[in-house]
PDB file of C-alpha atoms and ligand atoms in Angstrom:
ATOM      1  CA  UNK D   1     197.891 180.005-101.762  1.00  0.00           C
ATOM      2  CA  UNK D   2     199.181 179.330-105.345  1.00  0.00           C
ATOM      3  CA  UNK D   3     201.302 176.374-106.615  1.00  0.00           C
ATOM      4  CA  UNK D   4     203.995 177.073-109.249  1.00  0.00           C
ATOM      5  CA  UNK D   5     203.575 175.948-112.267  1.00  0.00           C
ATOM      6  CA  UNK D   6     207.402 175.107-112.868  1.00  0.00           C
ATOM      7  CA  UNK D   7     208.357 173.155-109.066  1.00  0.00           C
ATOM      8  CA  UNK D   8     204.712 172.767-107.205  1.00  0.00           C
ATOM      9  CA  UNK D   9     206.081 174.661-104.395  1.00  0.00           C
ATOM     10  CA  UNK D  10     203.289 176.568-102.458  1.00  0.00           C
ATOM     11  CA  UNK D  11     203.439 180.352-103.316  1.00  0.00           C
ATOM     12  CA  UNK D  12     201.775 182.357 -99.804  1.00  0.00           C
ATOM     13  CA  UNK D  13     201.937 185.905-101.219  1.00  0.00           C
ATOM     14  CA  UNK D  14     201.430 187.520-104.503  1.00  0.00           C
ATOM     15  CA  UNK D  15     203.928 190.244-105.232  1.00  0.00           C
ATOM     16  CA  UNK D  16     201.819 192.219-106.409  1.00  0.00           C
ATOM     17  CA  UNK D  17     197.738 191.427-107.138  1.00  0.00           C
ATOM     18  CA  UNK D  18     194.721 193.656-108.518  1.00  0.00           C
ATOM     19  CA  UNK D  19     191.399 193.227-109.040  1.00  0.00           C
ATOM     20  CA  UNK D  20     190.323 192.293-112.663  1.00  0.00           C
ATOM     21  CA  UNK D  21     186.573 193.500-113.717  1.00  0.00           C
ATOM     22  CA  UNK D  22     185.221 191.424-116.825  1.00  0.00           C
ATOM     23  CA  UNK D  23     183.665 192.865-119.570  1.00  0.00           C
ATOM     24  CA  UNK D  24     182.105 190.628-120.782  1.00  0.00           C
ATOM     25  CA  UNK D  25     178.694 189.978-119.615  1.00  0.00           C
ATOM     26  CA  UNK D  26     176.941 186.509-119.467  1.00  0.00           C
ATOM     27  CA  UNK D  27     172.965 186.259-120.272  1.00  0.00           C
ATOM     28  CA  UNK D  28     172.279 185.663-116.576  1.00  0.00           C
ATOM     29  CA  UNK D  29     174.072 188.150-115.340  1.00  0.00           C
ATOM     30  CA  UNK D  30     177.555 189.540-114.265  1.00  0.00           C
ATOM     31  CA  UNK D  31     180.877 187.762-114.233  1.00  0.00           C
ATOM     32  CA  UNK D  32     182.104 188.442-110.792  1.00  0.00           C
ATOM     33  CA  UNK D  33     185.485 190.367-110.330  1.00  0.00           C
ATOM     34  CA  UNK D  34     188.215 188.184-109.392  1.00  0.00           C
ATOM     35  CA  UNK D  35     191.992 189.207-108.920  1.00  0.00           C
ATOM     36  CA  UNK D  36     194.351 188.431-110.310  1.00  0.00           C
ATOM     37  CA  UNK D  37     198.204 188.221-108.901  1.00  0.00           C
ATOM     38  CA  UNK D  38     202.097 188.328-109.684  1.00  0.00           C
ATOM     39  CA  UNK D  39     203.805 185.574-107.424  1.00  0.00           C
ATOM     40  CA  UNK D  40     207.616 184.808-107.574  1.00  0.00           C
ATOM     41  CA  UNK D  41     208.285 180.909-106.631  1.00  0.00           C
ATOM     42  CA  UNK D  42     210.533 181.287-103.399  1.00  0.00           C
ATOM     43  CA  UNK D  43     212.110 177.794-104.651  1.00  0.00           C
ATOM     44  CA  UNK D  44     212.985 178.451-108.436  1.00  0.00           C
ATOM     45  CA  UNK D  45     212.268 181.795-108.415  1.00  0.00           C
ATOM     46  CA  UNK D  46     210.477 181.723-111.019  1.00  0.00           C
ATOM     47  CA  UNK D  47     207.384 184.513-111.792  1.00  0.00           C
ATOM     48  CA  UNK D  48     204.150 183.699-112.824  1.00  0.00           C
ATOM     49  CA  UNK D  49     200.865 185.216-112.580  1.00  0.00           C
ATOM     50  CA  UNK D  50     198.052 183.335-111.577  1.00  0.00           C
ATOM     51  CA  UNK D  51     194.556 183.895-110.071  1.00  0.00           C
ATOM     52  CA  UNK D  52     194.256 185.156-106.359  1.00  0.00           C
ATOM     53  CA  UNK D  53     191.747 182.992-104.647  1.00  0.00           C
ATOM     54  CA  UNK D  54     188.893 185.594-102.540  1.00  0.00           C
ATOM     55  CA  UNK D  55     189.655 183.885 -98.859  1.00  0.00           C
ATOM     56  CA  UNK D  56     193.286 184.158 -99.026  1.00  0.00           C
ATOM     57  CA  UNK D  57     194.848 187.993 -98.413  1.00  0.00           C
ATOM     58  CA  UNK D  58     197.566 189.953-100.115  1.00  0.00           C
ATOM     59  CA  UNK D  59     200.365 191.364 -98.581  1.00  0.00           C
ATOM     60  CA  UNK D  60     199.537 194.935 -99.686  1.00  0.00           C
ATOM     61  CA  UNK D  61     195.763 195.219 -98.766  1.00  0.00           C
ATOM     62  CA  UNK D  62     197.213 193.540 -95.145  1.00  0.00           C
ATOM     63  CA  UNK D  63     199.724 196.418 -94.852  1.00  0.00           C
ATOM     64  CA  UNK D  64     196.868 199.190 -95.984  1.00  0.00           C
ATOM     65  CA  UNK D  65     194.766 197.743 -92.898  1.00  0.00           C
ATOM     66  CA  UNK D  66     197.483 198.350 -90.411  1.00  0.00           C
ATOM     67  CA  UNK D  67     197.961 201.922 -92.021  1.00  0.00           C
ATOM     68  CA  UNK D  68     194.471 202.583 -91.606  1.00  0.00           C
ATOM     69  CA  UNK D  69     194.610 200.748 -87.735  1.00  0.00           C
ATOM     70  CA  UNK D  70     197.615 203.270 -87.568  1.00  0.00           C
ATOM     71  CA  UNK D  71     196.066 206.614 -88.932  1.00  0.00           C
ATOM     72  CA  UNK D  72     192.711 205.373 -86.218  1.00  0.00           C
ATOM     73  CA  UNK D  73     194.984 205.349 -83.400  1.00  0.00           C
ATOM     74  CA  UNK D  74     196.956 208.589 -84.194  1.00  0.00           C
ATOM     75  CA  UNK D  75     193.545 210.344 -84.966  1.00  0.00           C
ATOM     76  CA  UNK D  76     192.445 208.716 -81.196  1.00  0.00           C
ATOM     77  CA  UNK D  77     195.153 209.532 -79.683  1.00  0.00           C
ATOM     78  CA  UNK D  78     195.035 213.556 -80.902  1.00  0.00           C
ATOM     79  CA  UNK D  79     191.407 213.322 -79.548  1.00  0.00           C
ATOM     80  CA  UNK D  80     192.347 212.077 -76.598  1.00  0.00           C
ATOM     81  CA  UNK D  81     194.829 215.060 -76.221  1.00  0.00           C
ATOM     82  CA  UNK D  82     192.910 217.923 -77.068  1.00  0.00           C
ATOM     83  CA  UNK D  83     189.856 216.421 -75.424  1.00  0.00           C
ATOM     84  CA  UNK D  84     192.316 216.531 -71.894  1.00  0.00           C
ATOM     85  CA  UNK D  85     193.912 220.177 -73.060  1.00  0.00           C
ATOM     86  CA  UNK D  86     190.437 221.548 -73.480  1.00  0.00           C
ATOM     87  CA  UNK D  87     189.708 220.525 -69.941  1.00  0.00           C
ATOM     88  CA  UNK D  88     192.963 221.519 -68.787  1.00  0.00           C
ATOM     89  CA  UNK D  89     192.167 224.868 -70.301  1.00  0.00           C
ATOM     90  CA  UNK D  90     188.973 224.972 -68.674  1.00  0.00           C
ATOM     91  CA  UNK D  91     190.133 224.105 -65.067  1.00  0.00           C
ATOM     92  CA  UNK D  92     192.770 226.761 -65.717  1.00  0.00           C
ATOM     93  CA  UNK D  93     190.467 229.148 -66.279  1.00  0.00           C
ATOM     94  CA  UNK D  94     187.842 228.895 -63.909  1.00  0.00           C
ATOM     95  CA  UNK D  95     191.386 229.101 -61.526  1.00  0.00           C
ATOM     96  CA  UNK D  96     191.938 232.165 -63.241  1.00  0.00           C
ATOM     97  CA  UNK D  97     188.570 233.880 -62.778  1.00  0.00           C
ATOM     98  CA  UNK D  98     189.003 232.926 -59.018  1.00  0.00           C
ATOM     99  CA  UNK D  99     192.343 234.413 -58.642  1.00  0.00           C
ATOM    100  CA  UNK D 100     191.391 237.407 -59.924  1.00  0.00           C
ATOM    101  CA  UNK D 101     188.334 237.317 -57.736  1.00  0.00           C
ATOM    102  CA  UNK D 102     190.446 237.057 -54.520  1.00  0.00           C
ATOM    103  CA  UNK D 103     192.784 239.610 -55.598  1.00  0.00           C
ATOM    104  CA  UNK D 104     190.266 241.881 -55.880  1.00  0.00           C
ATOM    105  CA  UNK D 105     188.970 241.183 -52.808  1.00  0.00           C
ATOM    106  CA  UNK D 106     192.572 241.846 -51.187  1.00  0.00           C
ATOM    107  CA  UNK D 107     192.748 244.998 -52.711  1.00  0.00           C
ATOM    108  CA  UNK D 108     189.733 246.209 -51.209  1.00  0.00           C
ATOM    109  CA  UNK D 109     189.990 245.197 -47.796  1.00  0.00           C
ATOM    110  CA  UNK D 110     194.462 246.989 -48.225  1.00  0.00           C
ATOM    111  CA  UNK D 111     192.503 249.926 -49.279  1.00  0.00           C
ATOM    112  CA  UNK D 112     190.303 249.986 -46.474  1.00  0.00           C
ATOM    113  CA  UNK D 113     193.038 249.220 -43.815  1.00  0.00           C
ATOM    114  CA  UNK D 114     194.686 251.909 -46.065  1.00  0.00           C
ATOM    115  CA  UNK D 115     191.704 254.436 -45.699  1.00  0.00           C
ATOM    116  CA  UNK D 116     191.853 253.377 -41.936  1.00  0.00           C
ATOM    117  CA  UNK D 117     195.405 254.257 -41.202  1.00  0.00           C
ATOM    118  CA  UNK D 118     195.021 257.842 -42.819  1.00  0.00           C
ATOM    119  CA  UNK D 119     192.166 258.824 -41.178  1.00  0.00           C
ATOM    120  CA  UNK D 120     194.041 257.329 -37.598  1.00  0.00           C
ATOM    121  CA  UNK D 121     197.267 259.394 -38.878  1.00  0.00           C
ATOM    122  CA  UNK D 122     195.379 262.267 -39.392  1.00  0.00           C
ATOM    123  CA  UNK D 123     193.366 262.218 -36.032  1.00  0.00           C
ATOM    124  CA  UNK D 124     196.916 261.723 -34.119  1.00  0.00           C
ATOM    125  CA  UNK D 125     198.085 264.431 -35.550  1.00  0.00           C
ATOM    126  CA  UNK D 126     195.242 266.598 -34.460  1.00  0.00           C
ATOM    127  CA  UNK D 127     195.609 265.194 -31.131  1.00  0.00           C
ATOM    128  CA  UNK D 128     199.493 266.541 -31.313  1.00  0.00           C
ATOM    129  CA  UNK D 129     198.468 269.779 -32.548  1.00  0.00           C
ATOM    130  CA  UNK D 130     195.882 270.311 -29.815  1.00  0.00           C
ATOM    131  CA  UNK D 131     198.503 268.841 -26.935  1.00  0.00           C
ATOM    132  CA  UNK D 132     200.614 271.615 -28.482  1.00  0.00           C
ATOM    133  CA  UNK D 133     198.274 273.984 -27.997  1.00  0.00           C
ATOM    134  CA  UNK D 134     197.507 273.062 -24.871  1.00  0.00           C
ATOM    135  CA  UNK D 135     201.261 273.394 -23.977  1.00  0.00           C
ATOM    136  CA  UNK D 136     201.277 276.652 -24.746  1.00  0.00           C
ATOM    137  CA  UNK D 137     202.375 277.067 -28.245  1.00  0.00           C
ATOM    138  CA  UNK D 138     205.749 275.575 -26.546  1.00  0.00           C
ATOM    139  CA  UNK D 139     207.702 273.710 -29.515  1.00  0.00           C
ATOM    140  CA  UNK D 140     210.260 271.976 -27.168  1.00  0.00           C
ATOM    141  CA  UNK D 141     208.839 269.109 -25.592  1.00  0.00           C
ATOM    142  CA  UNK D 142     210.060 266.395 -23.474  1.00  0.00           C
TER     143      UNK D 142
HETATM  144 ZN1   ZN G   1     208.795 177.053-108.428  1.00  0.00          ZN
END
């Protein structure tokens, strides 16, 4: 909070502000920085520059914060994702490595039945051939 110097009226926000480094040096030590601000009088519009006490907070450094709060939650929020698409990938995978699992499985025991059904084919026809036989070589049967 600054006062113009033309009205008195009580100036919240600088317009723009920086920080101002002395150089000058004192015998007991450094000057502390300070900043130093731009403020336009919302009352007579009138500009003036004027020193921005430490407590009080521009505008800009305000609006950095919430761009930094901003960028945080983005960055939290991508972790958040690939941390669940990871696990998503895992789950999917272990599914994967089970599926294929079972499928093998299947295909063994349809080769098996497989195996089974030639080798009963293949005795039934034997059977035929020796009923044939025993028929007497007769093709006509019925
Ligand atoms: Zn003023």
């Amino acid at each position: 909070m600054v006062d113009c110097p033309n009205c008195g009226t009580e100036v919240a926000v600088a317009v723009k502000c920086w920080t101002v480094s002395p150089a000058k040096h004192t015998a007991t030590g450094d000057i502390p920085e300070f900043r130093v601000g731009i403020f336009k009088c919302p009352k007579c519009k009138s500009k003036f520059r004027s020193r921005v006490s430490s407590t009080s907070k521009p505008a800009e450094t305000k609006n950095v914060k919430n761009l930094v709060e901003k960028v945080k939650e983005i960055r939290e929020g991508l972790t958040q994702t690939l941390r669940t698409l990871r696990e998503k990938i895992n789950t999917l995978e272990t599914e994967r490595a089970s599926l294929l699992v079972e499928i093998e499985q299947l295909k063994k025991v349809a080769e098996s039945r497989a195996n089974a059904l030639e080798g009963e084919v293949k005795q039934l026809r034997e059977e035929i051939k020796s009923l044939k036989e025993l028929l007497g070589g007769n093709e006509e049967i019925d």
